[in-house]
Coordinates of C-alpha atoms (C1' of nucleotides) in Angstrom, one line a residue:
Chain A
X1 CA 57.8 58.4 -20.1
X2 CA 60.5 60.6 -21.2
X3 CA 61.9 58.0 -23.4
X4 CA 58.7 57.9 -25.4
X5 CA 58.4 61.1 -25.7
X6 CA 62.1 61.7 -27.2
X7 CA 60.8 58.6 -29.6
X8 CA 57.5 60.4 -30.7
X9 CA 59.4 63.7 -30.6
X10 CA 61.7 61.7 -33.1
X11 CA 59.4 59.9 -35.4
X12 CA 57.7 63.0 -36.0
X13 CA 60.8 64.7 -37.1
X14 CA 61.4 61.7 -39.4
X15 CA 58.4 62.2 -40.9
X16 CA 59.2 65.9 -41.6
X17 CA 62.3 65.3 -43.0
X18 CA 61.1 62.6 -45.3
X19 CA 58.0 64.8 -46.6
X20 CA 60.5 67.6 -47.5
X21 CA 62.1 65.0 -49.3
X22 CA 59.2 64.1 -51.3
X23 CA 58.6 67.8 -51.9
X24 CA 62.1 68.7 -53.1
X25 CA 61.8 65.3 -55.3
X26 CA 58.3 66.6 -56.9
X27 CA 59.7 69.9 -57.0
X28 CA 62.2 69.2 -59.5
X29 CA 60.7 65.7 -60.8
X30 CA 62.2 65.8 -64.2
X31 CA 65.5 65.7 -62.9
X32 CA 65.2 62.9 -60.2
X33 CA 68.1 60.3 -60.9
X34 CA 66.0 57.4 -59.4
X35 CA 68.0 57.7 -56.1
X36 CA 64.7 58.2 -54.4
X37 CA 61.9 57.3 -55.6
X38 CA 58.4 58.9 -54.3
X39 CA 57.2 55.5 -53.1
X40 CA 60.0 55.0 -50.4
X41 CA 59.0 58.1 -49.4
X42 CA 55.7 57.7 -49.1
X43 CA 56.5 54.5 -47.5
X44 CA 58.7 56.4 -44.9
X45 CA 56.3 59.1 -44.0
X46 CA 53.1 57.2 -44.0
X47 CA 55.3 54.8 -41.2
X48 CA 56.0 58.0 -39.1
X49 CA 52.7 58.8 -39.2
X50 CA 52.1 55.2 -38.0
X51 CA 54.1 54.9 -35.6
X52 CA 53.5 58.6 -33.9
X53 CA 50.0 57.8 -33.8
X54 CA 50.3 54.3 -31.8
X55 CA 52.7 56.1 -29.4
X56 CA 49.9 59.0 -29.3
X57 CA 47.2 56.5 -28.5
X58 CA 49.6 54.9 -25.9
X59 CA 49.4 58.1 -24.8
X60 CA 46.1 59.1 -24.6
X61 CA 45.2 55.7 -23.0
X62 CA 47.4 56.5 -19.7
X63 CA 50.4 54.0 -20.3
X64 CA 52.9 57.0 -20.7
X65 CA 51.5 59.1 -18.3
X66 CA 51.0 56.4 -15.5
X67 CA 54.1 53.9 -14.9
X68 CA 53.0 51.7 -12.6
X69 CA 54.6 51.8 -9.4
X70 CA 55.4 47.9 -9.7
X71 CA 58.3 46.0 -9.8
X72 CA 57.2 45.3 -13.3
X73 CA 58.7 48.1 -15.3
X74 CA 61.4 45.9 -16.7
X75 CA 58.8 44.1 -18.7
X76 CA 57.6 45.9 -22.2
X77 CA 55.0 45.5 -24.7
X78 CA 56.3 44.1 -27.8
X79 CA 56.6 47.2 -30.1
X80 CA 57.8 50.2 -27.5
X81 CA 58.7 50.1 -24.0
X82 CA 55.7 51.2 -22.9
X83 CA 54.7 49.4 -19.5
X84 CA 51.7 46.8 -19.5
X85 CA 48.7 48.2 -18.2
X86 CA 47.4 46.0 -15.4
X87 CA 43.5 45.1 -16.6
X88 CA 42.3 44.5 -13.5
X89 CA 41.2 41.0 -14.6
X90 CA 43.6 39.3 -12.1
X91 CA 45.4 40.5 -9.2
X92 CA 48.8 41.5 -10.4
X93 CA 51.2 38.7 -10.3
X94 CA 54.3 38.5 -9.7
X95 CA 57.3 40.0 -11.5
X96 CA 58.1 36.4 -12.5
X97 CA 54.4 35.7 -13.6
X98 CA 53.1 38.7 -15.7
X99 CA 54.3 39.2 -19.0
X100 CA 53.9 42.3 -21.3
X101 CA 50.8 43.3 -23.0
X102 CA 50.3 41.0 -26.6
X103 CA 48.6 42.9 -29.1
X104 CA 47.5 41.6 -32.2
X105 CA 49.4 42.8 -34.9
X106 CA 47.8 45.4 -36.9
X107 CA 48.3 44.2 -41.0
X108 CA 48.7 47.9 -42.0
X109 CA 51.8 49.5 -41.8
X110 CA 52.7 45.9 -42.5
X111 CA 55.2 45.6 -46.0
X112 CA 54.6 41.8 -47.7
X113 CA 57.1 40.4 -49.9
X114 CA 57.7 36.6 -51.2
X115 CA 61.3 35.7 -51.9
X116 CA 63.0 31.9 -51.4
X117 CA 65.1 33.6 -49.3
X118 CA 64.3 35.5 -45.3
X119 CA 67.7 37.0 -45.6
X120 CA 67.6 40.8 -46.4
X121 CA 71.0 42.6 -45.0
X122 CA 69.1 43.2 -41.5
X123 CA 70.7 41.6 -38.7
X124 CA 67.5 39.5 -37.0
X125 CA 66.7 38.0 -33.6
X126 CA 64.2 35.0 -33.7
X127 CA 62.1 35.3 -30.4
X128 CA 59.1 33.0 -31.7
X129 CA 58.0 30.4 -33.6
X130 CA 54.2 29.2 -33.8
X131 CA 52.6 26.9 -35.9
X132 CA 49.5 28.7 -37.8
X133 CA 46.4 26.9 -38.3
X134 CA 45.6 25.6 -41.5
X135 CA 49.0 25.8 -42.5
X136 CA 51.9 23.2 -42.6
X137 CA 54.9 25.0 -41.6
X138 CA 55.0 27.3 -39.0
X139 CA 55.3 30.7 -38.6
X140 CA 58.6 32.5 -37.3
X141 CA 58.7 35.8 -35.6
X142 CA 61.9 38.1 -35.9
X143 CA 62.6 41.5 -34.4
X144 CA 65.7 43.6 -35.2
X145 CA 69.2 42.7 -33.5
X146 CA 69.3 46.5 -32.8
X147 CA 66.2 46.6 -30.4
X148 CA 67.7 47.1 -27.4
X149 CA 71.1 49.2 -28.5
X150 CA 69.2 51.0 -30.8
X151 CA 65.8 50.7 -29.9
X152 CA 64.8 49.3 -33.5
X153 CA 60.9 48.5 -33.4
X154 CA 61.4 46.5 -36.7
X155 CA 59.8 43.3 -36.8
X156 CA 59.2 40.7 -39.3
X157 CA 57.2 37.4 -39.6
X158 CA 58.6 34.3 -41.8
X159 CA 56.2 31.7 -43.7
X160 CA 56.9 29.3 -45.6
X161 CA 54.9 29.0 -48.6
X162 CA 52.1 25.9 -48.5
X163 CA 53.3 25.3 -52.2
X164 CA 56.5 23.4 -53.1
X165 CA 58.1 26.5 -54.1
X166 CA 60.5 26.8 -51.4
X167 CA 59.5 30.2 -51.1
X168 CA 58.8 32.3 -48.2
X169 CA 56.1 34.5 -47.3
X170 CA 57.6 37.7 -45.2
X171 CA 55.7 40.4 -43.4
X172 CA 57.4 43.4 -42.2
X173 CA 56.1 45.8 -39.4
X174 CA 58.0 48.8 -38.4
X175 CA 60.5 50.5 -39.6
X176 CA 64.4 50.1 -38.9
X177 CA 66.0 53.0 -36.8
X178 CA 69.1 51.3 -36.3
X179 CA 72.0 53.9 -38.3
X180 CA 73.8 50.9 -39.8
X181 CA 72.6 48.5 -42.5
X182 CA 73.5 45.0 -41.4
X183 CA 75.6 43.4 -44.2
X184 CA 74.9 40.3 -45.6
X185 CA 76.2 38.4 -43.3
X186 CA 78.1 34.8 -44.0
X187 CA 75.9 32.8 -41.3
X188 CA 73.2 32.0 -42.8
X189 CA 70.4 31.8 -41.2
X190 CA 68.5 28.7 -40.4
X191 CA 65.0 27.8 -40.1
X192 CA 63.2 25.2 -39.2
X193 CA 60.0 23.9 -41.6
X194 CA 60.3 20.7 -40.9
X195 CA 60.4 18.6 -37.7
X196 CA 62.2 20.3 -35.0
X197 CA 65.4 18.3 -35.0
X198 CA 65.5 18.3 -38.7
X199 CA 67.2 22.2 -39.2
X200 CA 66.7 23.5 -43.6
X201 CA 69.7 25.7 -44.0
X202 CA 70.7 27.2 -47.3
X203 CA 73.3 26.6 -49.4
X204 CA 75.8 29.0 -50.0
X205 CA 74.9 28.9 -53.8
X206 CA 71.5 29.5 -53.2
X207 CA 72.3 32.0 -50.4
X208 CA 74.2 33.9 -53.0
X209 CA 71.0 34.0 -55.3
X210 CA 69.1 35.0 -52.6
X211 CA 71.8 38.4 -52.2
X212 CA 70.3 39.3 -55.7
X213 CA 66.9 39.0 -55.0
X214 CA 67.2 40.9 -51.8
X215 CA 68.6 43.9 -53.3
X216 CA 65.4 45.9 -54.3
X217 CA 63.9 45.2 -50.6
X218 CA 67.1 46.4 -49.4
X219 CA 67.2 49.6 -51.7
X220 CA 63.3 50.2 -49.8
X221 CA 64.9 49.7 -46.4
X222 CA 68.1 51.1 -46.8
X223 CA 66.5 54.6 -47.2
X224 CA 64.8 54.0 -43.8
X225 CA 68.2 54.0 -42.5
X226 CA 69.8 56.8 -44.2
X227 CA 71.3 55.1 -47.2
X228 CA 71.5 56.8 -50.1
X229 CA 73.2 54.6 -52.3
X230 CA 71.8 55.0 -55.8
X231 CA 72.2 52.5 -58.6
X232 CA 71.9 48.6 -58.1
X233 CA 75.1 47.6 -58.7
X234 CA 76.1 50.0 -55.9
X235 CA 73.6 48.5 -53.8
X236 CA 75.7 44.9 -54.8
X237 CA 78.8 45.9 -53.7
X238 CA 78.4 48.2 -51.0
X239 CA 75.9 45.9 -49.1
X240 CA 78.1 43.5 -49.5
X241 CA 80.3 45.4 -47.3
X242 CA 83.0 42.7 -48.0
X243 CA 81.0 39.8 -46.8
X244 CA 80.1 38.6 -50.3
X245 CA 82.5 38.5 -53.3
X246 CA 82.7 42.6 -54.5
X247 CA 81.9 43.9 -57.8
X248 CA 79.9 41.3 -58.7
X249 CA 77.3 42.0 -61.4
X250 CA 73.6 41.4 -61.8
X251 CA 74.2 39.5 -64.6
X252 CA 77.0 38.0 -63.7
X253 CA 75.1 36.4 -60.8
X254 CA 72.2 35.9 -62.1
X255 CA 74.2 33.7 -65.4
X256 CA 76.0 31.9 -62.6
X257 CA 73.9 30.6 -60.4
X258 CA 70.8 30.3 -62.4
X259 CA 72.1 29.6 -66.0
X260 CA 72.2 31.9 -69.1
X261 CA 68.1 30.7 -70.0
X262 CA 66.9 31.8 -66.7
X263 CA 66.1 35.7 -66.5
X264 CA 63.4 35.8 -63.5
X265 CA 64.0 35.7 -60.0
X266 CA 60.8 35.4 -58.0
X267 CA 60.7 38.4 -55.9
X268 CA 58.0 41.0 -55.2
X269 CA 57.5 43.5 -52.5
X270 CA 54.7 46.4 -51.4
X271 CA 52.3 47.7 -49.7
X272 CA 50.1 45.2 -47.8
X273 CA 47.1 48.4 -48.1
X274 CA 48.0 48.3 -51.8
X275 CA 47.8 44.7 -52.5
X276 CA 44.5 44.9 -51.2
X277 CA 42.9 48.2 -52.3
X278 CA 43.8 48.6 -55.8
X279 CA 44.8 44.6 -56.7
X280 CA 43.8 41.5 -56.7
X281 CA 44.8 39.2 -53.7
X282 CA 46.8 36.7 -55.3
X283 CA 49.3 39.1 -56.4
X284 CA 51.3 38.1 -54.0
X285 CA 50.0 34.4 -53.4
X286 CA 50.0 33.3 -56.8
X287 CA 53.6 33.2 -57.9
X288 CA 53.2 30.6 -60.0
X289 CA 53.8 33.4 -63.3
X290 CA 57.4 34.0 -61.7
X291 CA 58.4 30.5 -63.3
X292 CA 57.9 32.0 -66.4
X293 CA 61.5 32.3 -68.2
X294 CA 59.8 34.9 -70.2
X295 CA 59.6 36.5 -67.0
X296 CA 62.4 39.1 -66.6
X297 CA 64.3 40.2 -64.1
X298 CA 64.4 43.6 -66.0
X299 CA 61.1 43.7 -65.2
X300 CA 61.0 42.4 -61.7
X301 CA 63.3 45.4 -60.9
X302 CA 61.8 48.0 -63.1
X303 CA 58.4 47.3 -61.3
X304 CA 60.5 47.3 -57.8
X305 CA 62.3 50.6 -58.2
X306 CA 59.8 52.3 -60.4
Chain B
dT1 C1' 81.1 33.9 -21.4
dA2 C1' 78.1 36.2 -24.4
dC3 C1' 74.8 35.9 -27.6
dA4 C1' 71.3 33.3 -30.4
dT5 C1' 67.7 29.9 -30.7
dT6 C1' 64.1 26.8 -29.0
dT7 C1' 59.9 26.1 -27.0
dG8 C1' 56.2 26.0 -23.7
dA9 C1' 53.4 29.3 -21.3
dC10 C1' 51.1 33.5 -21.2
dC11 C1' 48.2 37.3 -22.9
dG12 C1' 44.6 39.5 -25.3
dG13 C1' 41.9 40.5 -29.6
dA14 C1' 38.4 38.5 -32.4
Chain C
dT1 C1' 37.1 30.0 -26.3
dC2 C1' 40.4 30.0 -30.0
dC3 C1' 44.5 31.3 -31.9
dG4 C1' 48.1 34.7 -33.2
dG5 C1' 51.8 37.2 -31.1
dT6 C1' 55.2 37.6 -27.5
dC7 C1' 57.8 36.4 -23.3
dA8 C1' 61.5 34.2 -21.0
dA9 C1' 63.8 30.1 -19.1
dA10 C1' 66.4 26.5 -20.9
dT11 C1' 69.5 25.2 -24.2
dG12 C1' 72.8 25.6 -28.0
dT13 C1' 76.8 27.6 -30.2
dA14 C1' 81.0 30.2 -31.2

DNA sequence: TACATTTGACCGGA
DNA sequence: TCCGGTCAAATGTA
């Protein structure tokens, strides 16, 4: 009980802090280096909000108020540790038979992005994979490395995309309250499309492509977890933390890996809300533009960090 | 040995 | 009742 208080107590605060942000940044607007942009912000605050209001409702609905007296208070519903609440339906099993509650996922507060990569500096547990109807490849769930240590609620689920794109369809829920960002780290990680003996792991080349296209969803999360880094070479190097060759350019990577004609590298991220309010639904889905060599990764980033 | 992944079962919203 | 999301025991890996 206490616990989720301190956490509401804290996201609150977050949300504060953020919104004086955005005020300070509107304040003096003309002079805003790009180090923060008002969307990350927004982003930040409207996730406090989000999150302060499901712990409110957990709230108002008796889960914080009444722990059940059962053995059962090891077991957690998936997002906070708030204990299950006992429906009445059955009698209540067993410690080794009941399971936490399983809500279905709300899609707001949810980020979208489509990358050929599901690496993104985070460190991530897999704790489910489930095969989605009407789709061929199934659908992994990830939570944060930190959950437990940290008590990171950040979650993300992994599709690949029906196309032969080799391109992955990634939801993110939550927001990371671990301090550190996870470096890219050298194991890659592995998942599995295809039959379940048959593992698709990346190549480091492709891996290495993958750090460039990463680096504007990183720049998003990064300010979730206190990094202020500004420019995106910074964000190239210091991500890196050592893990990846240092130094290395956009440029330089980008000429490397995908050859001096080839400017675009698939990649877009926002607001699930926004991709369905204000355009039209295969923003996201419809990638097909990205092949474009026209298509350039000036752009890509502009649109990202703008 | 500790930590990560796999996978079948369970839960609950739609 | 279906199906998406999660749990947790079993298994794999470093």
């Amino acid at each position: 009980m206490e616990k989720n208080k301190k956490s509401l107590n804290e996201t609150l605060v977050s949300g504060r802090d953020s919104a004086k942000k955005l005020q300070d940044l509107l304040r003096r607007r003309v002079f805003n280096d790009g180090s923060v942009s008002v969307d990350d912000l927004v982003m930040e605050i409207l996730g406090s909000f989000s999150d302060g209001l499901l712990l409110l409702s957990s709230c108002e609905s008796g889960e914080l108020s009444s722990v059940p007296a059962s053995p059962h208070v090891g077991l957690t519903c998936a997002d906070d540790k708030i204990p299950a609440v006992n429906t009445g339906k059955k009698p209540a099993p067993t410690v080794k038979e009941r399971r936490g509650c399983y809500k279905r996922r709300r899609t707001i507060d949810s980020r979208v992005k489509t990358s050929v990569t599901i690496e993104d500096g985070y460190a991530w547990r897999k704790y489910g994979q489930k095969m989605i109807l009407n789709s061929n490849f199934p659908r992994c769930y990830f939570r944060c490395t930190h959950k437990h240590d940290h008590g990171c609620k950040a979650l993300k689920q992994v599709q690949k995309l029906e196309d032969e794109s080799n391109m992955y369809h990634i939801t993110y829920f939550g927001h990371h309250t671990c301090p550190t960002l996870n470096t890219f780290s050298s194991s890659g990680v592995v998942l599995d499309f295809n039959a379940s003996k048959s593992h698709h792991s990346f190549s480091n080349s492709l891996s290495t492509i993958t750090n460039i296209q990463v680096q504007s969803s990183i720049k998003q999360e990064a300010d979730d977890s206190m990094t202020q880094s500004t420019d995106v070479s910074d964000n190239v190097s210091s991500g890196n933390d050592g893990h990846s060759p240092p130094g290395l350019e956009w440029n330089e990577m980008l000429h490397d890996h995908l050859g001096p004609g080839h400017q675009g590298a698939p990649f877009m991220w926002f607001d699930h809300e926004d991709s369905c309010a204000s355009t039209s639904p295969h923003d996201y889905l419809d990638m097909g533009f990205l092949n474009n060599d026209e298509f350039s990764s000036e752009f890509l980033f502009d649109e990202v960090l703008s």
